[in-house]
mmCIF file with all atom_site columns, C-alpha atoms in Angstrom:
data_model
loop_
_atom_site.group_PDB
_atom_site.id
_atom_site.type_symbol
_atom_site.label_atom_id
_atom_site.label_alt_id
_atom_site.label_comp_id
_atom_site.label_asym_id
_atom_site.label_entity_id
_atom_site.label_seq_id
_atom_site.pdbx_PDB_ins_code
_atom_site.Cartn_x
_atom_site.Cartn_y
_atom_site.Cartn_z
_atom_site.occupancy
_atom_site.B_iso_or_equiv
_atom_site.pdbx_formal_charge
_atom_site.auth_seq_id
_atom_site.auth_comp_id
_atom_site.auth_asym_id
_atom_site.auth_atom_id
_atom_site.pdbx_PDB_model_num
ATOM 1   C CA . UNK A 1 1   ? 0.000   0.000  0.000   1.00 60.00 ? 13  UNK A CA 1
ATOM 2   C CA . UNK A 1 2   ? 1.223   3.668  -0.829  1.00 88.00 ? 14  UNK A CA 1
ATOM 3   C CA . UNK A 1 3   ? -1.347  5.567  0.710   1.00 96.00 ? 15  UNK A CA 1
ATOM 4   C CA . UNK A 1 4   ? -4.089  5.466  3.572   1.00 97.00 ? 16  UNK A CA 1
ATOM 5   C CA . UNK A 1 5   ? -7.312  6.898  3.566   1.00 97.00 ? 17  UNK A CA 1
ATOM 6   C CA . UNK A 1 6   ? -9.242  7.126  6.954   1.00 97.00 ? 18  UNK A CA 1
ATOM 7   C CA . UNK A 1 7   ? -13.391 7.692  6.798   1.00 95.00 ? 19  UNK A CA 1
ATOM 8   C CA . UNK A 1 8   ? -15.801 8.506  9.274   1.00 93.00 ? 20  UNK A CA 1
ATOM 9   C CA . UNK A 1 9   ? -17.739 10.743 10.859  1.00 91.00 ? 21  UNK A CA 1
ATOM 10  C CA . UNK A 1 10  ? -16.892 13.815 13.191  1.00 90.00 ? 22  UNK A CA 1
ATOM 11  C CA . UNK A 1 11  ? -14.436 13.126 16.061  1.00 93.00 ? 23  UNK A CA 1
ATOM 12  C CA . UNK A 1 12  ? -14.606 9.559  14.977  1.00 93.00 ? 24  UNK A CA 1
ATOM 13  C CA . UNK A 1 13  ? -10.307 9.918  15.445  1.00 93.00 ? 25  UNK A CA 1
ATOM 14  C CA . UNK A 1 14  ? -9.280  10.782 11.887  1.00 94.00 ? 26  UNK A CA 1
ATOM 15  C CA . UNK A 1 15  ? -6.712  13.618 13.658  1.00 92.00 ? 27  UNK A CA 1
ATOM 16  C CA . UNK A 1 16  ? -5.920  11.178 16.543  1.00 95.00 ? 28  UNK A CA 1
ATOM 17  C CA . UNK A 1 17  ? -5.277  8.343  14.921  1.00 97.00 ? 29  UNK A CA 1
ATOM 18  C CA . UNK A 1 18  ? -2.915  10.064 12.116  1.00 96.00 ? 30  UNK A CA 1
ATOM 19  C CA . UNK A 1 19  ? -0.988  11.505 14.495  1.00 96.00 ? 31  UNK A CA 1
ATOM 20  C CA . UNK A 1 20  ? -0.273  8.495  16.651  1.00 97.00 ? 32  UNK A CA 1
ATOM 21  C CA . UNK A 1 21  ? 0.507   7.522  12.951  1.00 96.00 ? 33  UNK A CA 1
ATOM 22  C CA . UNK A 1 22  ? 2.761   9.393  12.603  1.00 96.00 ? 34  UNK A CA 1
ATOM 23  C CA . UNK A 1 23  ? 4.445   9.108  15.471  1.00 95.00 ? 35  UNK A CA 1
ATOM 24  C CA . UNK A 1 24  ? 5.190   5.411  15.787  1.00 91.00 ? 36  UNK A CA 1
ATOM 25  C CA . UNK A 1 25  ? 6.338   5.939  11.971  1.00 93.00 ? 37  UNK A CA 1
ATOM 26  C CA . UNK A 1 26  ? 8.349   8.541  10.515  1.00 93.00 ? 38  UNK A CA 1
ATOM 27  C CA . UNK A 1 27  ? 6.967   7.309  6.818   1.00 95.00 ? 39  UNK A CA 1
ATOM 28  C CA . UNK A 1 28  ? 3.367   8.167  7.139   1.00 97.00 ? 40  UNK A CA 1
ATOM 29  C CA . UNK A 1 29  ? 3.091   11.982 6.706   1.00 96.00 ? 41  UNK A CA 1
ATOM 30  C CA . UNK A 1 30  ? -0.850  13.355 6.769   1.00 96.00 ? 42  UNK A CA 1
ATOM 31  C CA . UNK A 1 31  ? -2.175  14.382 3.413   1.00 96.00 ? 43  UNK A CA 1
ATOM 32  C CA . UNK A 1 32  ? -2.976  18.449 3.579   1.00 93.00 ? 44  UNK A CA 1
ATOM 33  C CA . UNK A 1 33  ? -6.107  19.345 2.071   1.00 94.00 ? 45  UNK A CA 1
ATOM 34  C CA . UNK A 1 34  ? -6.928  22.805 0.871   1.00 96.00 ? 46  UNK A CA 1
ATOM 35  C CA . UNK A 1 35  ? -9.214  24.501 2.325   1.00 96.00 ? 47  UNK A CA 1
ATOM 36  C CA . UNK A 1 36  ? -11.578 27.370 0.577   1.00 96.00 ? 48  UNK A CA 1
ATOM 37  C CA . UNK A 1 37  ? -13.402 29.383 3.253   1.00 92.00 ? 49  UNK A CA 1
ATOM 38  C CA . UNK A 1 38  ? -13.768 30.258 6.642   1.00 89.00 ? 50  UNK A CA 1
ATOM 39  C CA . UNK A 1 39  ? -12.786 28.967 10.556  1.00 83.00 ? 51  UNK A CA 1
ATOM 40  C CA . UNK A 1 40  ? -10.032 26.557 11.504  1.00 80.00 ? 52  UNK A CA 1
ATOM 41  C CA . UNK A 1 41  ? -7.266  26.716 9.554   1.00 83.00 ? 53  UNK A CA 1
ATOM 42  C CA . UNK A 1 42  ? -4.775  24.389 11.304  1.00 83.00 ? 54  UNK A CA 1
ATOM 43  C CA . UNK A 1 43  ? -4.141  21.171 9.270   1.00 81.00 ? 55  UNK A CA 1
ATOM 44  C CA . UNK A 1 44  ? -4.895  22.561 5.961   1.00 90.00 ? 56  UNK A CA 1
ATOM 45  C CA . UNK A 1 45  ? -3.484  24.846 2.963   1.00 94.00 ? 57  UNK A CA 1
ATOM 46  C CA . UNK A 1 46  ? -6.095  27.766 2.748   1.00 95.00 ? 58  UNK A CA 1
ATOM 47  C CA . UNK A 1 47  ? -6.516  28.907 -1.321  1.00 96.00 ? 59  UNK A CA 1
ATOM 48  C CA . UNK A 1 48  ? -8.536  31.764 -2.119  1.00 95.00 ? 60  UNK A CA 1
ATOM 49  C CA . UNK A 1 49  ? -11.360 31.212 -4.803  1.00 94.00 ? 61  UNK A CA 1
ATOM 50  C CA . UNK A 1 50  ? -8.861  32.148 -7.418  1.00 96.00 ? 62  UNK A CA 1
ATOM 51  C CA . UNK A 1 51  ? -6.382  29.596 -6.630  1.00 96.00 ? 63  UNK A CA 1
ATOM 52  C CA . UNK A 1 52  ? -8.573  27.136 -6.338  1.00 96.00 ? 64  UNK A CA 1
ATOM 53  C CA . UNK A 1 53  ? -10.272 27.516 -9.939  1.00 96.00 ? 65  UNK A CA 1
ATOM 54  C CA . UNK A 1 54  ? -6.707  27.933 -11.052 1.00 97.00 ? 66  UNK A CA 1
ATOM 55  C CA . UNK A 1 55  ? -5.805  24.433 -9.857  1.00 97.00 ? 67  UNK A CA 1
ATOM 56  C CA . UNK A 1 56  ? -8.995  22.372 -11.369 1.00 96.00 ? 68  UNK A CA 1
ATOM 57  C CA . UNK A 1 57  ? -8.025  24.403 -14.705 1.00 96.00 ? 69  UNK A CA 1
ATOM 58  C CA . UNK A 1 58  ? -5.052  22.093 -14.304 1.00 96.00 ? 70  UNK A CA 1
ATOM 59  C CA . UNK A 1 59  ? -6.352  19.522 -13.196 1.00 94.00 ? 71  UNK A CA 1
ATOM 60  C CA . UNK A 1 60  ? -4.853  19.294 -10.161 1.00 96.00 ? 72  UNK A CA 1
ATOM 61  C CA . UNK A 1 61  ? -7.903  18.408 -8.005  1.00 97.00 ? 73  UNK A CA 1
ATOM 62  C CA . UNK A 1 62  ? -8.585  14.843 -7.621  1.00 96.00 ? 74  UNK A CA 1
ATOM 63  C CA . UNK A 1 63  ? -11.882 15.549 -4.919  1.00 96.00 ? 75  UNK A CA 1
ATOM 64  C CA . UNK A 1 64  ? -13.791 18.664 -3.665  1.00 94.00 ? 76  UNK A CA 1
ATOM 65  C CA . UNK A 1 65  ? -16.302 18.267 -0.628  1.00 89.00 ? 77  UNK A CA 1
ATOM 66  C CA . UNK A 1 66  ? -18.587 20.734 0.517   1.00 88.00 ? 78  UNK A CA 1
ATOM 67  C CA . UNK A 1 67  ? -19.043 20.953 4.329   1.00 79.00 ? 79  UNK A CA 1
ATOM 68  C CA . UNK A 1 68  ? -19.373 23.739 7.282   1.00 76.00 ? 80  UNK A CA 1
ATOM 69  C CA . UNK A 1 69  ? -20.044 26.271 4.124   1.00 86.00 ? 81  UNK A CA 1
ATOM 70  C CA . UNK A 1 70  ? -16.296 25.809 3.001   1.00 92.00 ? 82  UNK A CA 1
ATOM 71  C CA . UNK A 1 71  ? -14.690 23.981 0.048   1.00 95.00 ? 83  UNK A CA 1
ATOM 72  C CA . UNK A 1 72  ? -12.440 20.833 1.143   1.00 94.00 ? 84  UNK A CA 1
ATOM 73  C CA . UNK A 1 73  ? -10.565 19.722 -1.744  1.00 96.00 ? 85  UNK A CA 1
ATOM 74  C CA . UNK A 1 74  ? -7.000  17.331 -2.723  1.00 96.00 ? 86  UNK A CA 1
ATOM 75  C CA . UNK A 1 75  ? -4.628  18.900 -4.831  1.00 96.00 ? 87  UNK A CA 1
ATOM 76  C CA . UNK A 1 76  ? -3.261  15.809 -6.671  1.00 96.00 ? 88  UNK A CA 1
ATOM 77  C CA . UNK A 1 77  ? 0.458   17.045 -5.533  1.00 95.00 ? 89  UNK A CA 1
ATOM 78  C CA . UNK A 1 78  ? -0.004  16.912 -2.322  1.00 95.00 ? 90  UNK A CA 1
ATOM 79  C CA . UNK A 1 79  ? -0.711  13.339 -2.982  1.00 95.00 ? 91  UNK A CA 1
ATOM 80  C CA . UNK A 1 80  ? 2.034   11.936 -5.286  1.00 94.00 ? 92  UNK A CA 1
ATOM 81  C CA . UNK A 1 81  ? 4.758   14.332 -4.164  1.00 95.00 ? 93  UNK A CA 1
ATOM 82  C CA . UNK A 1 82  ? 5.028   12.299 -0.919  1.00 95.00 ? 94  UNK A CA 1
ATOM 83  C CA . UNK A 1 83  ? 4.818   9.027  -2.549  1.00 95.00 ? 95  UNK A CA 1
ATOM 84  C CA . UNK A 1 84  ? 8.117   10.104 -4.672  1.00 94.00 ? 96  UNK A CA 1
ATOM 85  C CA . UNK A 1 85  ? 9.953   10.572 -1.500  1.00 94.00 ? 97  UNK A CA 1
ATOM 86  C CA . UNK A 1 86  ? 9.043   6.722  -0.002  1.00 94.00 ? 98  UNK A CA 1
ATOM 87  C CA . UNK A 1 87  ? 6.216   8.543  2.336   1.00 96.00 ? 99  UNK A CA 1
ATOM 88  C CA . UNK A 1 88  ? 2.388   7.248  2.962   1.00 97.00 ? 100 UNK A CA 1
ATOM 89  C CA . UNK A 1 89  ? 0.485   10.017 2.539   1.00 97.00 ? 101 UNK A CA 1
ATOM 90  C CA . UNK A 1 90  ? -3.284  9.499  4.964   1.00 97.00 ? 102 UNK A CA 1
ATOM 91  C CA . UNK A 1 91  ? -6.030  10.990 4.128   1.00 96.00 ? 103 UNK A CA 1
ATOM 92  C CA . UNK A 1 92  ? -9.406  11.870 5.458   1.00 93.00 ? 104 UNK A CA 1
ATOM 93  C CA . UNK A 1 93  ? -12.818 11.745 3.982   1.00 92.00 ? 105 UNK A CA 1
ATOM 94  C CA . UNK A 1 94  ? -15.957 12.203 5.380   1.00 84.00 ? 106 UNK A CA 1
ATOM 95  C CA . UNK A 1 95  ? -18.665 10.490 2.347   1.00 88.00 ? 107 UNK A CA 1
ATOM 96  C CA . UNK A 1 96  ? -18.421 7.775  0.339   1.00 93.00 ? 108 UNK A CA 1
ATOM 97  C CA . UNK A 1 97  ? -19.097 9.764  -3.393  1.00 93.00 ? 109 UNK A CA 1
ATOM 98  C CA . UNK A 1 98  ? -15.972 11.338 -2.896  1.00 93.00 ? 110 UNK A CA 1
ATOM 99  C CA . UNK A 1 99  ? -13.521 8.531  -1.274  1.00 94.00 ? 111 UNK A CA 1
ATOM 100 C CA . UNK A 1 100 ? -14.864 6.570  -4.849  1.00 94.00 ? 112 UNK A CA 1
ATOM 101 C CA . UNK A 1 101 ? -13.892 9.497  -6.528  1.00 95.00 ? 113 UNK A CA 1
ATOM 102 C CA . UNK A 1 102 ? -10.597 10.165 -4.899  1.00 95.00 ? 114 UNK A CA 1
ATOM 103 C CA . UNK A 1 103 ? -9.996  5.795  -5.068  1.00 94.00 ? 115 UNK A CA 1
ATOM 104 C CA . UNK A 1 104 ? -11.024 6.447  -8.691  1.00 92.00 ? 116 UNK A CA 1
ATOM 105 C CA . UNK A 1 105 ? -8.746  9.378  -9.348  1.00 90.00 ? 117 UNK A CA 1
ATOM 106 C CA . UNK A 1 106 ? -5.843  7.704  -9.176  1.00 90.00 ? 118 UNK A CA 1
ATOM 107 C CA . UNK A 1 107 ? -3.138  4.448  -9.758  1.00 88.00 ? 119 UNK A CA 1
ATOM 108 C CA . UNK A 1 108 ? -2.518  4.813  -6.103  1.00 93.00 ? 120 UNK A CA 1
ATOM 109 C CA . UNK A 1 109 ? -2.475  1.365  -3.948  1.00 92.00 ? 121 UNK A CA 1
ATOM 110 C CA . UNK A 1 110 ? -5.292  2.483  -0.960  1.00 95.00 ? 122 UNK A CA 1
ATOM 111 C CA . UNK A 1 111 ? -5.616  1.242  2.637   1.00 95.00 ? 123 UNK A CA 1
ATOM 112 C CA . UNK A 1 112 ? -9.247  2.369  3.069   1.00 95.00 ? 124 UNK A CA 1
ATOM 113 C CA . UNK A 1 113 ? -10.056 2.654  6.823   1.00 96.00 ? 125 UNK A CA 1
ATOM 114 C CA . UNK A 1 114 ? -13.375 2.890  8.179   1.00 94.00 ? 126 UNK A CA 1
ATOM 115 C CA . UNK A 1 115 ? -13.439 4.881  11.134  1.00 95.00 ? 127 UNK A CA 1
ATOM 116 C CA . UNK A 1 116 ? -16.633 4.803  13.982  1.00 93.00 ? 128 UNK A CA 1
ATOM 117 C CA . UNK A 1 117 ? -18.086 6.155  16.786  1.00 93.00 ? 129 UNK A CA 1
ATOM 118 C CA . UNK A 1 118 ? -21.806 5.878  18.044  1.00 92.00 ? 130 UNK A CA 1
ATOM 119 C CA . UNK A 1 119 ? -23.474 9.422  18.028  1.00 92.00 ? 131 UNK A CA 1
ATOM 120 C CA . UNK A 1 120 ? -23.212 9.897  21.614  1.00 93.00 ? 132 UNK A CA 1
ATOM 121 C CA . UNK A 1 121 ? -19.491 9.748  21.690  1.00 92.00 ? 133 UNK A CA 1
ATOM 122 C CA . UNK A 1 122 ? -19.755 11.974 18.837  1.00 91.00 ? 134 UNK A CA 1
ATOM 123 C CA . UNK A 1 123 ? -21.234 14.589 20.943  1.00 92.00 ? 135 UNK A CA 1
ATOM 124 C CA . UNK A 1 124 ? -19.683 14.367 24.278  1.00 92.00 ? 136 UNK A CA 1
ATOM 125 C CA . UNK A 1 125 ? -15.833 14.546 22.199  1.00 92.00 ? 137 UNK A CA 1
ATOM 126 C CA . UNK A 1 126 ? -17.435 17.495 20.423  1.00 91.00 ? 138 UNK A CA 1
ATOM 127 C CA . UNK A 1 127 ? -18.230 19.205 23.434  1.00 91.00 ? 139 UNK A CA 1
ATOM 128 C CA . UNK A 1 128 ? -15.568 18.095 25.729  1.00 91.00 ? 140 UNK A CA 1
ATOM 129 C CA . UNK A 1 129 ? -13.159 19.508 22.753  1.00 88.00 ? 141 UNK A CA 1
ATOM 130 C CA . UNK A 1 130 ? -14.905 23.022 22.790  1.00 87.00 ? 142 UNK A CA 1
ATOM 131 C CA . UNK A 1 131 ? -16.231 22.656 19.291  1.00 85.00 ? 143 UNK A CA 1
ATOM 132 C CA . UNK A 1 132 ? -18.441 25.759 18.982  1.00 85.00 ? 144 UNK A CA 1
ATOM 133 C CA . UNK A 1 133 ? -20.590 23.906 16.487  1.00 87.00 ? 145 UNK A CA 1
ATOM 134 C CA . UNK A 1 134 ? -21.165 20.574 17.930  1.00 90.00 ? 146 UNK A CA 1
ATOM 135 C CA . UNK A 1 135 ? -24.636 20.831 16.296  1.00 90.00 ? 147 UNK A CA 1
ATOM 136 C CA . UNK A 1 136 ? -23.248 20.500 13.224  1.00 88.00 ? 148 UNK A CA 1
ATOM 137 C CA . UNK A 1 137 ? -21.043 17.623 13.789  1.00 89.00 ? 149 UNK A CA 1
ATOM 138 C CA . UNK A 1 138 ? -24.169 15.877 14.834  1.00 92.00 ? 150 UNK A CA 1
ATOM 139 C CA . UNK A 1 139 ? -25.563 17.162 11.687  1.00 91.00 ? 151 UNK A CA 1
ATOM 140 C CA . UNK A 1 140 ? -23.061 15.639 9.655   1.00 88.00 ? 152 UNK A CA 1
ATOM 141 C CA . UNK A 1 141 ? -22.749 12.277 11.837  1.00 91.00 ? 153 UNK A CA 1
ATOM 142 C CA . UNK A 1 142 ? -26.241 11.637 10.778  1.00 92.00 ? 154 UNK A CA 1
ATOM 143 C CA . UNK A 1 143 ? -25.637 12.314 7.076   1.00 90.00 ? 155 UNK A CA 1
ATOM 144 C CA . UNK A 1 144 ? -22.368 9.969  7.370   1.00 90.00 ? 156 UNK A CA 1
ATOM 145 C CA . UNK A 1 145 ? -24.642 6.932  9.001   1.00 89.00 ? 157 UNK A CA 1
ATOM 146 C CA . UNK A 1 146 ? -27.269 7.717  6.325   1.00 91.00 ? 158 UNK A CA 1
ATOM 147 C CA . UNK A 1 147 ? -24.527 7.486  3.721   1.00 90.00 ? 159 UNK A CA 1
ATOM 148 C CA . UNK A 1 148 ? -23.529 3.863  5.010   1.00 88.00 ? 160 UNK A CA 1
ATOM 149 C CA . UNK A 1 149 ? -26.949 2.763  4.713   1.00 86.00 ? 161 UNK A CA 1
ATOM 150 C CA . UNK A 1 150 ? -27.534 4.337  1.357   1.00 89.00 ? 162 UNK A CA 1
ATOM 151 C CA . UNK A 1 151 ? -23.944 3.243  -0.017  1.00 88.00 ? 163 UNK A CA 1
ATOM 152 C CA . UNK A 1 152 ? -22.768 -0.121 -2.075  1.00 87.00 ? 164 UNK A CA 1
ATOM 153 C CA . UNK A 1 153 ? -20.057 -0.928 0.344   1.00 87.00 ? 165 UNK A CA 1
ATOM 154 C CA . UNK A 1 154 ? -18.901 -4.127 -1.225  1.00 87.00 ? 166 UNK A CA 1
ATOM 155 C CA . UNK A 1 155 ? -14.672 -3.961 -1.939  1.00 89.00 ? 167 UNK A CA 1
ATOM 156 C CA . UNK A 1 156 ? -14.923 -0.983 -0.379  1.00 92.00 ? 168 UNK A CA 1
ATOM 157 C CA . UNK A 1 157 ? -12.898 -0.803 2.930   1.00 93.00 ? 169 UNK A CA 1
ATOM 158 C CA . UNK A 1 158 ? -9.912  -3.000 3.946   1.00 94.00 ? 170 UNK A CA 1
ATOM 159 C CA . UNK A 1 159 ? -10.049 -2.359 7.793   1.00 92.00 ? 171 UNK A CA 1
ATOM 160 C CA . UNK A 1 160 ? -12.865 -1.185 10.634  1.00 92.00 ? 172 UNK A CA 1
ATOM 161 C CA . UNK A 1 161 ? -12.713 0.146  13.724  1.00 93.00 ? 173 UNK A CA 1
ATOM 162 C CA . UNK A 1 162 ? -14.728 1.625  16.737  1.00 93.00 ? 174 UNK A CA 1
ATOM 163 C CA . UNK A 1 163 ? -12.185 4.497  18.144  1.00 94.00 ? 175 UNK A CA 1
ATOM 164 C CA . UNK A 1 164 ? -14.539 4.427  21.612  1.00 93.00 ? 176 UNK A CA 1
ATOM 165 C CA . UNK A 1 165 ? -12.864 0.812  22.213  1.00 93.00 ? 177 UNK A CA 1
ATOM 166 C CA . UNK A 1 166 ? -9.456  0.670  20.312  1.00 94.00 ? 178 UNK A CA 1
ATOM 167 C CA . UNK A 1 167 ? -6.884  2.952  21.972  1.00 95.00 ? 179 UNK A CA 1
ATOM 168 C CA . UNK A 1 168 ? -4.852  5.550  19.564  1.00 95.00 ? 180 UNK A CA 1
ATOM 169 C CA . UNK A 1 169 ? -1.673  3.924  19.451  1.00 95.00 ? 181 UNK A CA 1
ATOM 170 C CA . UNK A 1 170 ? -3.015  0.429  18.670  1.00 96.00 ? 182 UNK A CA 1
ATOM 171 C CA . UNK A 1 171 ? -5.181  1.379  16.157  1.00 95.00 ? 183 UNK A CA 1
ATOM 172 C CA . UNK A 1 172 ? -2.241  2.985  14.340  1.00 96.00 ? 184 UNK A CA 1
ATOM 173 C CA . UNK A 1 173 ? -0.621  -0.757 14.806  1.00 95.00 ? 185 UNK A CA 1
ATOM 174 C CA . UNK A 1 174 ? -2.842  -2.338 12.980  1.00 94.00 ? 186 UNK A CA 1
ATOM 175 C CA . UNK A 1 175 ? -2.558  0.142  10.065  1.00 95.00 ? 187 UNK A CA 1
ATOM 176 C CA . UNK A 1 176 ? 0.627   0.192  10.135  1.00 94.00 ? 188 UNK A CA 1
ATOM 177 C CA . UNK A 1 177 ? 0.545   -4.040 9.868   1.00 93.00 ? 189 UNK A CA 1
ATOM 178 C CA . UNK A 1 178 ? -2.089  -3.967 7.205   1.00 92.00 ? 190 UNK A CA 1
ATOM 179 C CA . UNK A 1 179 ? 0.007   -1.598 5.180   1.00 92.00 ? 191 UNK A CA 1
ATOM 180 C CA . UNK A 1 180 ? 2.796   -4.257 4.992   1.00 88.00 ? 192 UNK A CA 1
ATOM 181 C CA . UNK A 1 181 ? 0.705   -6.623 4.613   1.00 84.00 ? 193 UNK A CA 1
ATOM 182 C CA . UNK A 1 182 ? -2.563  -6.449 2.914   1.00 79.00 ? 194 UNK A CA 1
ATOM 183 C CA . UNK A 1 183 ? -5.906  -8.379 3.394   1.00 78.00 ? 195 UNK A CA 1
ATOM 184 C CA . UNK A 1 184 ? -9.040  -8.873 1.356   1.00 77.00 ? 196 UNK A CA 1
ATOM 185 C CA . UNK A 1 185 ? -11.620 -5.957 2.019   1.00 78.00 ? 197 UNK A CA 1
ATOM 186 C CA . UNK A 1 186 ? -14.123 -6.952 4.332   1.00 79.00 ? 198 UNK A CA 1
ATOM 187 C CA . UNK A 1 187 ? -17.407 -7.760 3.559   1.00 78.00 ? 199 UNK A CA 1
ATOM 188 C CA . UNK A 1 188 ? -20.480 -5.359 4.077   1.00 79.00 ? 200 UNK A CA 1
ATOM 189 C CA . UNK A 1 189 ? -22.478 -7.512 6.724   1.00 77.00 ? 201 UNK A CA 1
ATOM 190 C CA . UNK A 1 190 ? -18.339 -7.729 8.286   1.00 77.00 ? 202 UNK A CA 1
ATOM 191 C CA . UNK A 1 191 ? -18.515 -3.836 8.463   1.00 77.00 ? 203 UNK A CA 1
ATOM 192 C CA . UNK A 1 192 ? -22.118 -2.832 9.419   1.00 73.00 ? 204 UNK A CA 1
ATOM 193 C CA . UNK A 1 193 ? -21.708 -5.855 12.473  1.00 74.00 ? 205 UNK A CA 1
ATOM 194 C CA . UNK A 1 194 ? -19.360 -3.286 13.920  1.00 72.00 ? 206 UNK A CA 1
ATOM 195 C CA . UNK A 1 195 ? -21.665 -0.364 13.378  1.00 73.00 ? 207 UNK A CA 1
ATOM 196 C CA . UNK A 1 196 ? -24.521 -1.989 14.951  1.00 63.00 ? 208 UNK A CA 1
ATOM 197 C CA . UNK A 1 197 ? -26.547 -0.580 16.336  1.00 54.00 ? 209 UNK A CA 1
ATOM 198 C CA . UNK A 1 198 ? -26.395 2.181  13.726  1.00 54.00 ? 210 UNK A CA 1
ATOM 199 C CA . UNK A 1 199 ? -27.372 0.398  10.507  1.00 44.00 ? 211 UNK A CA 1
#
């Protein structure tokens, strides 16, 4: 595997887990997103409009997301340039249109990571965080369960995992194994067992 890509809702451990990541290995190296808009900017490269139409005029953007009124999007660069240097690049997504279309985008060998947490974790690390718009993160923990139910999850994700039971550092373990070594992507009833009682 070159590259991981981590899904899930809000505070499911996207941050947490890539940095305990990246800590227990120098090669993985988060994947910075741009970022068109307002509020945090931590984490990400902030474009102006501008920039941003310059970069899809060359084709540069494998994904865009909408969310929180701002434009999330992955400059292809910021994907490959890594790779050159022996890195894994990890990546976050937060539907499943766009981690197709990012999968899609590109010749890149994916670890696809299902990330969970029931909605009442969702809230209490939303609040106990002093997120200023928990009601959004509900918002879009709701539209990320719906989009599991909606979605055609078969060969979809390699790994699952409830961040309210696995610790941090081992969950970056077993990344870090499966990117060595690779197993079949699990099955849909295999990943909506550990969702219950969600789906």
């Amino acid at each position: 595997m070159t590259a991981v890509v981590l899904y899930g809702p809000p505070t499911a451990g996207k941050d947490t887990v890539t940095a305990a990541l990246c800590a227990a290995d120098a090669r993985f190296q988060l994947l910075t997103k741009l970022k068109q808009g307002t509020g945090r900017s931590t984490g990400y490269r902030v474009v102006t409009e501008d920039e941003l139409r310059e970069l899809r005029q060359r084709r540069r953007i494998l994904v865009e997301t909408r969310r929180y009124g701002n434009i999330y999007a992955v400059d292809r660069h910021s994907l490959e340039e890594p790779q050159h240097q022996g890195l894994v690049p990890v990546a976050h997504m937060g539907n499943i249109t766009d981690l197709r279309t990012l999968l899609a985008g590109t010749e890149t060998q994916w670890l696809r990571v299902l990330l969970w947490v029931p909605r009442e974790v969702c809230e209490d690390r939303s609040r106990q965080r002093g997120d200023t718009d928990t009601a959004k993160r509900l918002k879009a923990w709701d539209e990320t369960a719906q989009d599991i139910l909606d979605s055609d999850l078969r060969d979809l994700f390699d790994m699952v995992m409830r961040t309210d039971t696995v610790e941090p550092r081992e969950a970056a373990e077993r990344i870090a194994a499966m990117v060595e070594s690779p197993a079949p992507a699990r099955l849909p009833e295999e990943l909506r067992a550990v969702l219950e009682p969600v789906t």
